[in-house]
Coordinates of C-alpha atoms in Angstrom, one line a residue:
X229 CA 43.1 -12.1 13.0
X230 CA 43.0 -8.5 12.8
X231 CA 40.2 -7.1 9.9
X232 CA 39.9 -3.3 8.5
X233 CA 37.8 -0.8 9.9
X234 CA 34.4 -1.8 7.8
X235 CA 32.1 -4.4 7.7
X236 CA 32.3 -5.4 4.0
X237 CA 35.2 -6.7 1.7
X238 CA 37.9 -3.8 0.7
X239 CA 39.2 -2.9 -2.4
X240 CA 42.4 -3.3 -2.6
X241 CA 43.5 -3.6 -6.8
X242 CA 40.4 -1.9 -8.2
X243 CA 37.6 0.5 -8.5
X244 CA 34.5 0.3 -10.1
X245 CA 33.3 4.5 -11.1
X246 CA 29.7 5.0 -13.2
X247 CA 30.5 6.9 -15.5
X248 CA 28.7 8.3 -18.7
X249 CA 30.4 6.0 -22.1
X250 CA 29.9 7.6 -26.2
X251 CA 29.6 3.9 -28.0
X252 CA 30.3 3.8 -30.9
X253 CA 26.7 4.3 -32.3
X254 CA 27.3 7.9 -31.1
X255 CA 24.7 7.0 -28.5
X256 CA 25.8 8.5 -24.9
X257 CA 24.9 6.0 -22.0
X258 CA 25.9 5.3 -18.2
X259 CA 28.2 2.3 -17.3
X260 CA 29.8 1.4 -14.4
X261 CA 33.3 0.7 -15.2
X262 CA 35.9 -1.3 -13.3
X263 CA 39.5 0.3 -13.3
X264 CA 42.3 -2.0 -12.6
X265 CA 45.6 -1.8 -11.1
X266 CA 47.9 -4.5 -12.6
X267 CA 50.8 -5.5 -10.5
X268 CA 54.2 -3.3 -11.1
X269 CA 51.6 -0.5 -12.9
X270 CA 51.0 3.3 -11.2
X271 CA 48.1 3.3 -13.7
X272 CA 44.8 2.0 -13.1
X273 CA 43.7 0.6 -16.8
X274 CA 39.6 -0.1 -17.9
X275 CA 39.1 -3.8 -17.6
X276 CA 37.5 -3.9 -21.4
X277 CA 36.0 -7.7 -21.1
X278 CA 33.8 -6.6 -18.1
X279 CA 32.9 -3.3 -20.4
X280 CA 31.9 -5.3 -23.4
X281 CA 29.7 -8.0 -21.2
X282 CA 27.8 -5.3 -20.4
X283 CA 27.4 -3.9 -23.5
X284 CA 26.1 -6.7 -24.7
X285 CA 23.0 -6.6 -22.4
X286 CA 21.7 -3.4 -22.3
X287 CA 18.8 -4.0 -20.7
X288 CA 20.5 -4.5 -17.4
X289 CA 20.2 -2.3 -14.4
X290 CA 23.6 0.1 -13.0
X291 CA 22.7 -1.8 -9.9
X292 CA 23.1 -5.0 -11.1
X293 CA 26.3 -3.6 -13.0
X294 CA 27.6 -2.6 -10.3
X295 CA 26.9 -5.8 -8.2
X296 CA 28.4 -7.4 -11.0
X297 CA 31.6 -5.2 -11.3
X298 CA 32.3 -5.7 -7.6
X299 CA 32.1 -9.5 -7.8
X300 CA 35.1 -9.3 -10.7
X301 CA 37.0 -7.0 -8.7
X302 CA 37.1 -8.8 -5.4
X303 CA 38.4 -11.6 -7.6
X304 CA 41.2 -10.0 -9.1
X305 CA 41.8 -8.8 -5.8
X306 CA 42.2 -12.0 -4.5
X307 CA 43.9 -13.2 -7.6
X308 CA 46.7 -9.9 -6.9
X309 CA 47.1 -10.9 -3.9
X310 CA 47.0 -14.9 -3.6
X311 CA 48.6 -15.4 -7.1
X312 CA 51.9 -16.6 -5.5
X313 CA 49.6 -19.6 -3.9
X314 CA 48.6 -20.6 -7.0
X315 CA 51.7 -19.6 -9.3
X316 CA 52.3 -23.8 -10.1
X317 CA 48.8 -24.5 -10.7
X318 CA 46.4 -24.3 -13.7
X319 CA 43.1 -25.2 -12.0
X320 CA 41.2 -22.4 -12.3
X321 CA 38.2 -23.5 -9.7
X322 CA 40.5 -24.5 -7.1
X323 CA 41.6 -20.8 -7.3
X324 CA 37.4 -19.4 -7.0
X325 CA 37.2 -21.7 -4.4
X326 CA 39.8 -20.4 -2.6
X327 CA 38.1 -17.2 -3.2
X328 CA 35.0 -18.6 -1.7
X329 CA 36.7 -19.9 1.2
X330 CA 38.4 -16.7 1.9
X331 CA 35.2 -14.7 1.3
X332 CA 33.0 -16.8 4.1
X333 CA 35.8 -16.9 6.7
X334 CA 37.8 -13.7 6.0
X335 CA 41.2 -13.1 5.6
X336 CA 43.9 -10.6 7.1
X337 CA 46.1 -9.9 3.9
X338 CA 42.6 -9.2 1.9
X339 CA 41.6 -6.9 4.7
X340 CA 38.7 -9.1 4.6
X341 CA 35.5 -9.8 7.5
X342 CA 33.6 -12.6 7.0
X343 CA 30.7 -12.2 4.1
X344 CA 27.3 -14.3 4.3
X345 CA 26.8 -17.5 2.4
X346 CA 24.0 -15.4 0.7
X347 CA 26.4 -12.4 -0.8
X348 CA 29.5 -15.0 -1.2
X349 CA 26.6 -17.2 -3.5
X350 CA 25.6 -13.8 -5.5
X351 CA 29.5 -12.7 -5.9
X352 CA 30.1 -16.6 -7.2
X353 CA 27.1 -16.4 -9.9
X354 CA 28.8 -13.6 -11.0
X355 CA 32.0 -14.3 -11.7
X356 CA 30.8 -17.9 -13.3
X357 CA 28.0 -16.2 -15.8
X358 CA 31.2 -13.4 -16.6
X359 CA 33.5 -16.2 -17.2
X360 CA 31.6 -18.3 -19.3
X361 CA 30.5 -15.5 -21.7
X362 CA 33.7 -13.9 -22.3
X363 CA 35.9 -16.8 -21.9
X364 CA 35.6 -20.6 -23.7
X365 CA 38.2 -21.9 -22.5
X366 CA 38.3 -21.1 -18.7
X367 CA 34.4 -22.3 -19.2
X368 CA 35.5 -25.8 -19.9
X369 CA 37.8 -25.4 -16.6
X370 CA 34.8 -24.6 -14.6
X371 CA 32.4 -27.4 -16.1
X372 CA 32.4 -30.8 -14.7
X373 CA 33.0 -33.5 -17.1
X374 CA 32.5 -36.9 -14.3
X375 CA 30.1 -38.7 -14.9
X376 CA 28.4 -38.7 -10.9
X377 CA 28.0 -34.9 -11.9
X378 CA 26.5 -35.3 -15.3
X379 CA 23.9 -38.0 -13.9
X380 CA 22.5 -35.4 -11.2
X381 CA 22.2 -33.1 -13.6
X382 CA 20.1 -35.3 -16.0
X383 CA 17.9 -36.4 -13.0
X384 CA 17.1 -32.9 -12.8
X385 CA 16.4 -32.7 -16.4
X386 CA 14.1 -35.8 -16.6
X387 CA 12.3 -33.7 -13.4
X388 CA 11.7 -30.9 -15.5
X389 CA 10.4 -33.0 -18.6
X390 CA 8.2 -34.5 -16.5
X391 CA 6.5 -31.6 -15.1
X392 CA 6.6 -29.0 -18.3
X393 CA 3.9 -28.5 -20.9
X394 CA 5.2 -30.1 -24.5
X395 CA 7.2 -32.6 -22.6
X396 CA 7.3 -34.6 -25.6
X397 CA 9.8 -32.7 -27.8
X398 CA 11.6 -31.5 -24.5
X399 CA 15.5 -32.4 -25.3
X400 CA 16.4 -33.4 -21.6
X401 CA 20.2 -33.1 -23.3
X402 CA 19.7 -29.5 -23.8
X403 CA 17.9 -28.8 -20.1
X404 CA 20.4 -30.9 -18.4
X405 CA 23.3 -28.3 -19.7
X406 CA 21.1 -25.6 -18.9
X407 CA 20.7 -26.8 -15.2
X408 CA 24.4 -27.4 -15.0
X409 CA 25.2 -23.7 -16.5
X410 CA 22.9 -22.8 -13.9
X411 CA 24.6 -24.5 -10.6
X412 CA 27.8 -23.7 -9.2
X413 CA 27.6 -26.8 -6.7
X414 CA 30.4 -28.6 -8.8
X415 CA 32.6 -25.3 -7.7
X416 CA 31.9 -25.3 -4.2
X417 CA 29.6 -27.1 -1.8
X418 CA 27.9 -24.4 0.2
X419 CA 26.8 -25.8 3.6
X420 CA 23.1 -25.6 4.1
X421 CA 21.5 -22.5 5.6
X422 CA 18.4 -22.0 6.9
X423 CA 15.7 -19.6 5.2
X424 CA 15.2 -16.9 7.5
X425 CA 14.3 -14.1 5.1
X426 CA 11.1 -11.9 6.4
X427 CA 8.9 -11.1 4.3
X428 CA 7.5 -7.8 6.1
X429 CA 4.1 -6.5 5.7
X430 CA 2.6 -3.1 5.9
X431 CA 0.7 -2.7 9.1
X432 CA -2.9 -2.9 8.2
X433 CA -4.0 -0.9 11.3
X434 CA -1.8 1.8 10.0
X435 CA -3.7 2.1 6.5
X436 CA -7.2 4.2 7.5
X437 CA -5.4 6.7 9.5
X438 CA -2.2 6.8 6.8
X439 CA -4.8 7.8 4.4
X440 CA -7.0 10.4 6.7
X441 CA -4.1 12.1 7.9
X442 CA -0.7 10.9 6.7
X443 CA -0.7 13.5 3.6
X444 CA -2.7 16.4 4.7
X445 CA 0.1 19.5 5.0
X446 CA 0.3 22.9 5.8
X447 CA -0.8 24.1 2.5
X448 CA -3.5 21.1 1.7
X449 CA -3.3 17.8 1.1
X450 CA -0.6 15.8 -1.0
X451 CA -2.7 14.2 -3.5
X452 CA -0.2 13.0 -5.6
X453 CA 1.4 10.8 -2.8
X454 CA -1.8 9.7 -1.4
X455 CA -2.2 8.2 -5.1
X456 CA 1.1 6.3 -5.8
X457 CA 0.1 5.0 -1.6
X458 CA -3.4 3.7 -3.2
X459 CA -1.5 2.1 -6.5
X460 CA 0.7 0.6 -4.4
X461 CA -1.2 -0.8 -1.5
X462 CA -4.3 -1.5 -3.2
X463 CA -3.0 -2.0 -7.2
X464 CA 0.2 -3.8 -5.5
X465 CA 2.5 -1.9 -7.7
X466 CA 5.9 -2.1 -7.2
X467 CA 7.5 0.9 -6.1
X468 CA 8.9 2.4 -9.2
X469 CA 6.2 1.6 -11.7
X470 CA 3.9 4.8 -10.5
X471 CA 6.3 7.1 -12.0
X472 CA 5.7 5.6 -15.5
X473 CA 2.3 6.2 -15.6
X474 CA 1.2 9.0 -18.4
X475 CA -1.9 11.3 -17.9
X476 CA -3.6 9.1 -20.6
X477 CA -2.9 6.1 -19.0
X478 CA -6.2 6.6 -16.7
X479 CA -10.0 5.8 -18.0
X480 CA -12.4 6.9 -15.7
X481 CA -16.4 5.5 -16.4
X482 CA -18.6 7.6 -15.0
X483 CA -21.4 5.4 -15.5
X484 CA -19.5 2.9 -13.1
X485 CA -17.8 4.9 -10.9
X486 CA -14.7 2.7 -11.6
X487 CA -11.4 3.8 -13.3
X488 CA -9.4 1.6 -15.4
X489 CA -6.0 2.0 -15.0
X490 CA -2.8 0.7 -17.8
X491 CA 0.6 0.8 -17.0
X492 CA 2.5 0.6 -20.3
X493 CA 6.4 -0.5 -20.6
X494 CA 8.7 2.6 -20.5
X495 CA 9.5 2.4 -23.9
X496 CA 8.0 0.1 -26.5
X497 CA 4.3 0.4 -25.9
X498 CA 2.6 3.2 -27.9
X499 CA 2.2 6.6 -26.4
X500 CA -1.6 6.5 -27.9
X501 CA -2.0 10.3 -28.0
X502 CA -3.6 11.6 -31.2
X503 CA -2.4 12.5 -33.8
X504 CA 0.6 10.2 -32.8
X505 CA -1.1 7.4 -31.1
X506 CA 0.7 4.6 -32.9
X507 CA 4.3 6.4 -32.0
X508 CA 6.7 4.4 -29.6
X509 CA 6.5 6.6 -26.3
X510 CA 10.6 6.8 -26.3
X511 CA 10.1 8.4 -29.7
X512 CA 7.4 10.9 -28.5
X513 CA 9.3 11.7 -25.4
X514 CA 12.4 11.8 -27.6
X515 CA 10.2 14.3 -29.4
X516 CA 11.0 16.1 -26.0
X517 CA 13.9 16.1 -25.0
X518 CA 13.5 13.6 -22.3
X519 CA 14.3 9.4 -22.1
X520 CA 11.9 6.7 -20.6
X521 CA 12.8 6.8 -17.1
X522 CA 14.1 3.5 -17.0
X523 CA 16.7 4.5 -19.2
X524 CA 20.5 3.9 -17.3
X525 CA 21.6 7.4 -18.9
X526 CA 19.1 9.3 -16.8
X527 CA 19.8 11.6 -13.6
X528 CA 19.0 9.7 -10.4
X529 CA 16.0 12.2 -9.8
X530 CA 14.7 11.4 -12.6
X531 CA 15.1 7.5 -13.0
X532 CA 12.6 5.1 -11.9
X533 CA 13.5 1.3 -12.3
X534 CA 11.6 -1.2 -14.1
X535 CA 10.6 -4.8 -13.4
X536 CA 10.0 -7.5 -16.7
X537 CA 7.0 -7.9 -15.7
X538 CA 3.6 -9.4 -17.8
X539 CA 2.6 -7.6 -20.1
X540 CA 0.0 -8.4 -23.0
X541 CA 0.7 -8.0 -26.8
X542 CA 0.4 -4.0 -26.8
X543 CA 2.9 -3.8 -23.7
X544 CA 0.8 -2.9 -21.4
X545 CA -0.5 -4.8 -18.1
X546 CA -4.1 -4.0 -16.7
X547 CA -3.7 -2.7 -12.7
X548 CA -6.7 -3.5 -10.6
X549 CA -7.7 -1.7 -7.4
X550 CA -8.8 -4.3 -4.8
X551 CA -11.1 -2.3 -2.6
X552 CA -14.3 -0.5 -4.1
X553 CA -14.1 2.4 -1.3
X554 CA -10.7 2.7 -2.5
X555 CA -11.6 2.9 -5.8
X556 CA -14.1 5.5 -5.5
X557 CA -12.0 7.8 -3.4
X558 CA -9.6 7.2 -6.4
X559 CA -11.6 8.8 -9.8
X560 CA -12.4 11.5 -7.3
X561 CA -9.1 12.2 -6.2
X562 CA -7.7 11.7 -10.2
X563 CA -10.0 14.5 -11.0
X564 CA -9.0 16.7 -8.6
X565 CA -5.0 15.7 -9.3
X566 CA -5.8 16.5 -12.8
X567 CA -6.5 20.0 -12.3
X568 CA -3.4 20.6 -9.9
X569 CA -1.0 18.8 -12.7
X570 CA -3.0 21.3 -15.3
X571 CA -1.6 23.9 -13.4
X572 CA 1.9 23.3 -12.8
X573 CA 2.2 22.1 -16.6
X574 CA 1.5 25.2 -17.8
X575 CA 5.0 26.6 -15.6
X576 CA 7.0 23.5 -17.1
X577 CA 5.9 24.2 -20.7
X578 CA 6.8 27.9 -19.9
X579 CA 10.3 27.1 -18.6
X580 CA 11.1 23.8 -21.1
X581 CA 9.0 24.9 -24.3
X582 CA 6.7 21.5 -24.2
X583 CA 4.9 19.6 -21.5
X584 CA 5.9 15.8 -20.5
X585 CA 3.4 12.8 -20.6
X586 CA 4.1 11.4 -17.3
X587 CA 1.1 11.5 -14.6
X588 CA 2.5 12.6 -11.1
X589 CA 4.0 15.9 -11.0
X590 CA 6.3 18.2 -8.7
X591 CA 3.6 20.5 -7.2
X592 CA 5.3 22.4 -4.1
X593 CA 8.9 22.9 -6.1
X594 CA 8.5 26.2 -7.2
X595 CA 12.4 25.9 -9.3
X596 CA 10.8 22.5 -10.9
X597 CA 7.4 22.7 -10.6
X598 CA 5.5 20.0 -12.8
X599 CA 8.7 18.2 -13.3
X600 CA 8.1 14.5 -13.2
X601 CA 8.1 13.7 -10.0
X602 CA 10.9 11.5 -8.5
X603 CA 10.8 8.3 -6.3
X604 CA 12.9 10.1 -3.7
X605 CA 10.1 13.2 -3.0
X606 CA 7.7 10.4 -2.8
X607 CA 9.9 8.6 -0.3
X608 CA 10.4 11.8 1.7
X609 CA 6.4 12.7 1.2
X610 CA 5.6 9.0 3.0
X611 CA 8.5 9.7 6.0
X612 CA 7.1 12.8 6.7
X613 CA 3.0 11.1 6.8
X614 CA 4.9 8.8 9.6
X615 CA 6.0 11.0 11.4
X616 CA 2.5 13.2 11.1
X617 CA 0.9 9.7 12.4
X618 CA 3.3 9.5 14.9
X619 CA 2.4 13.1 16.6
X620 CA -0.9 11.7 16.5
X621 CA -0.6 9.1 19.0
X622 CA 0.0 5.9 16.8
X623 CA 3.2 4.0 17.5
X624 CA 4.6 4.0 13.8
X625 CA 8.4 3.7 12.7
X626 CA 9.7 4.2 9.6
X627 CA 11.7 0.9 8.3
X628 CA 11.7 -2.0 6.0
X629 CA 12.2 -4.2 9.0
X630 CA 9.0 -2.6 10.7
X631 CA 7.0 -2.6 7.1
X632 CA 6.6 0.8 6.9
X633 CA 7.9 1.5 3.6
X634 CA 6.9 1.1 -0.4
X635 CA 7.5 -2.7 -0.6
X636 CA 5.9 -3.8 2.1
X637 CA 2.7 -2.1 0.4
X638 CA 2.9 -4.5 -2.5
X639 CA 3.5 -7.6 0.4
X640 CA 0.3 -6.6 2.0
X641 CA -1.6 -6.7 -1.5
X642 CA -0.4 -10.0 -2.5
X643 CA -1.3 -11.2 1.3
X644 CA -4.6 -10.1 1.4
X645 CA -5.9 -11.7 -1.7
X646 CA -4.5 -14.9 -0.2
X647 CA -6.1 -14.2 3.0
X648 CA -9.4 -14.0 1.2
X649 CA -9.0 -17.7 -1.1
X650 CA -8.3 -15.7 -4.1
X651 CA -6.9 -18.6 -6.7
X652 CA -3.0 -18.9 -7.6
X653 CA -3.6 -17.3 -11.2
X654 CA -5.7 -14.6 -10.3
X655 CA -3.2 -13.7 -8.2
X656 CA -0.3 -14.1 -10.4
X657 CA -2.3 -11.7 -12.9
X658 CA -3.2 -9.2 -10.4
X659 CA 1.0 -9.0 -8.9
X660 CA 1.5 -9.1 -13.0
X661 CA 3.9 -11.5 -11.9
X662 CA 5.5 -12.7 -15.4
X663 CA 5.6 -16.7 -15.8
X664 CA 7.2 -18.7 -19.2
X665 CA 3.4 -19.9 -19.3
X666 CA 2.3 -16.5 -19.1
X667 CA -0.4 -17.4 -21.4
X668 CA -2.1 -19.8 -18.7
X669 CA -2.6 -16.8 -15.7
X670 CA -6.2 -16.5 -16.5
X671 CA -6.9 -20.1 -17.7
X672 CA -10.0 -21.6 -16.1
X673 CA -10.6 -17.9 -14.7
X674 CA -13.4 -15.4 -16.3
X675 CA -13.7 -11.4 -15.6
X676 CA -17.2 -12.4 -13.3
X677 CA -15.0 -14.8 -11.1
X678 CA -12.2 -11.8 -10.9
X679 CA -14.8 -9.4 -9.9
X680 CA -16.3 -11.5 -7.1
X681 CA -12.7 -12.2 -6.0
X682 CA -12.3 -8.4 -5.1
X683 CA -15.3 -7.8 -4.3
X684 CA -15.0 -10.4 -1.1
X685 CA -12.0 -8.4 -0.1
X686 CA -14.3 -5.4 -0.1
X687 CA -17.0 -7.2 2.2
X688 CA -14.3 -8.4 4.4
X689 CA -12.2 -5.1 4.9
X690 CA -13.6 -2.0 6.0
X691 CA -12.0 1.2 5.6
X692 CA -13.9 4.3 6.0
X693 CA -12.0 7.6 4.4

């Protein structure tokens, strides 16, 4: 079996392009559309139906349109090219499992290599969420009507009832279709595989010296990276909330020494600066000129994803650093930070006519300096501390696979609260992990049993900066 010159399934009928849509509204936003090449047609045409699905869930990611989009186009691939197979026959999941077959062992007219059960599972999801939303009728095709079928999936509803809050008024009808929407087992019985995914750690040995040295440069120390590092190892923030932060959302007590830090959704939550302080923060940075960064119609430099995370009533979540040292090196270095981002605001203002909200700044960019800064400069910022570590003796390479890089961070937070017999819901509030019982993090928890939580960690870790 001879396979083209890559290691992932080739387009052959289609190509998906992101490209920047008017709607209707007159609103301007970024899609990624799938083109099509019917059979006998010169002229790749827009597939609309996949267009409009998206549409109607804006707050999807382009990444997950574009996973999405590629899913539908290996199909009609496959459909271009196996239709004669099939030409006779109305069954609509034999022909995705033929897809799914041809996806896990490969094929030579597709052009074709093998895909994992993992990718071919995603790409399946896909098409069957597509299909039922845009298509009633081939959703009957693809639901199982036996009764063997129905009864597993009532089991598994009768499971849930059992274990749920309210289970009294649960309809088990209602959650038994929900499960069944849900699996694509009655499509195609996946062999099992075993779970081998890593979860990889930051090296804790690494963290002291990352901090002493890691940022310090030819012209002084990068404060601003040395911060997001802090938020994210200590405040186990994932890797693009530290570029929604706003200058205001930072209360240092002086009385304390501690600093209370807020990270407020992109959009929705108010932007609390006076004498706007109710005012949504899209509408003040609207106001500006600018989106919230999370917003698909933004430049790559300047977007910064965002997680539906837990959030409380004014959309906001409360981030918590872990380690007292750390949090005392922290209101010292925010004051300092403060002052640079002071400075490079007034150059922005100069060059755009207003200053922006957001917290970390561009500070060595001389053509964008106090731009927000971007995840990429941080990225590039933490691969050049590795490699400052590494002329320093310590046997550090940059890598998800070796934990040196943003995620990892947030592993190593969630790890060491485990490590020191921190409870499941203190936990879960701290990672802002969001629940359907979000209401019940905190249950049978108090701020005093919180605070003796972290400060364990502090008696148990030692770092000296």
């Amino acid at each position: 079996m001879k396979f083209r010159e890559v290691n992932y399934a080739y387009p052959l009928h289609h190509v998906t392009v992101k490209q920047r849509v008017k709607l209707r509204s007159g609103k301007l936003d970024e899609y990624i559309i799938l083109y099509i090449k019917p059979i006998d047609s010169e002229t790749p045409i827009v597939f609309k139906e996949l267009f409009n699905y998206f549409k109607k869930d804006g707050s999807k990611s382009i990444s997950w349109q574009r996973q999405v989009a590629r899913s539908v186009g290996l199909f009609y691939d496959y459909c271009i090219v196996k239709g004669p197979v099939y030409r006779n026959d109305n069954d609509v999941a034999d022909v995705i499992r033929g897809f799914v077959e041809r996806s896990l062992s490969g094929d030579s007219e597709l052009g074709w290599t093998p895909s994992s059960v993992a990718v071919v599972k995603r790409n399946l999801a896909h098409i069957i969420e597509f299909s039922k939303l845009t298509n009633e009728s081939l959703c009957d095709e693809l639901m199982p009507n036996d009764g063997k079928t129905r009864l597993k999936y009532f089991y598994r509803a009768y499971q849930v009832k059992k274990h749920v809050l309210l289970s009294h008024i649960t309809d088990v009808k209602k959650v038994s279709a929900s499960l069944q929407s849900q699996s694509n087992d009655h499509i195609y019985q996946f062999n099992r595989t075993p779970n081998t995914r890593r979860i990889e750690i930051f090296p804790e040995d690494l963290i002291e010296p990352l901090f002493k040295y890691g940022f310090k440069t030819s012209r002084g120390e990068d404060l601003g990276s040395k911060m997001i590092t802090a938020l994210m190892l200590f405040g186990g923030m994932r890797n693009s909330e530290p570029f929604h932060l706003w200058f205001n959302d930072f209360s240092i007590y002086p009385s304390t020494g501690k600093v209370g830090i807020f990270l407020h959704h992109p959009s929705e939550s108010s932007c609390n600066i006076p004498p706007q302080k109710k005012m949504m923060r899209k509408e003040y940075l609207m106001q500006r000129g600018l989106k919230p960064r999370n917003d698909n119609a933004t430049s790559k430099s300047y977007h910064a994803g965002w997680k539906d995370l837990a959030i409380d009533n004014d959309h906001r979540t409360e981030i918590r650093l872990i380690h007292t040292m750390i949090e005392t090196n922290f209101v010292d270095w925010w004051s300092e930070y403060m002052h640079i981002r002071g400075e490079c605001m007034k150059s922005y203002k100069e060059k755009h006519g207003s200053e922006h909200p957001f917290f970390f700044v561009k500070v060595g960019d001389k053509k964008n300096l106090g731009a927000p800064l971007s995840m990429k400069a941080y990225i590039d910022a933490l691969k050049r501390a590795v490699i400052r570590l590494r002329k320093r003796g310590y046997s550090v390479e940059w890598g998800y696979e070796d934990g040196v890089s943003p995620h990892p961070m947030r592993h190593w937070f969630i790890t060491k609260l485990e490590e020191n017999d921190v409870s499941n819901k203190i936990i879960q509030g701290l990672a802002n992990h969001r629940n359907i019982l979000s209401q019940e993090i905190y249950k049978g928890t108090t701020a005093a049993q919180i605070e003796s939580s972290l400060s364990q960690i502090s008696r148990n870790y030692t770092i000296n900066l």
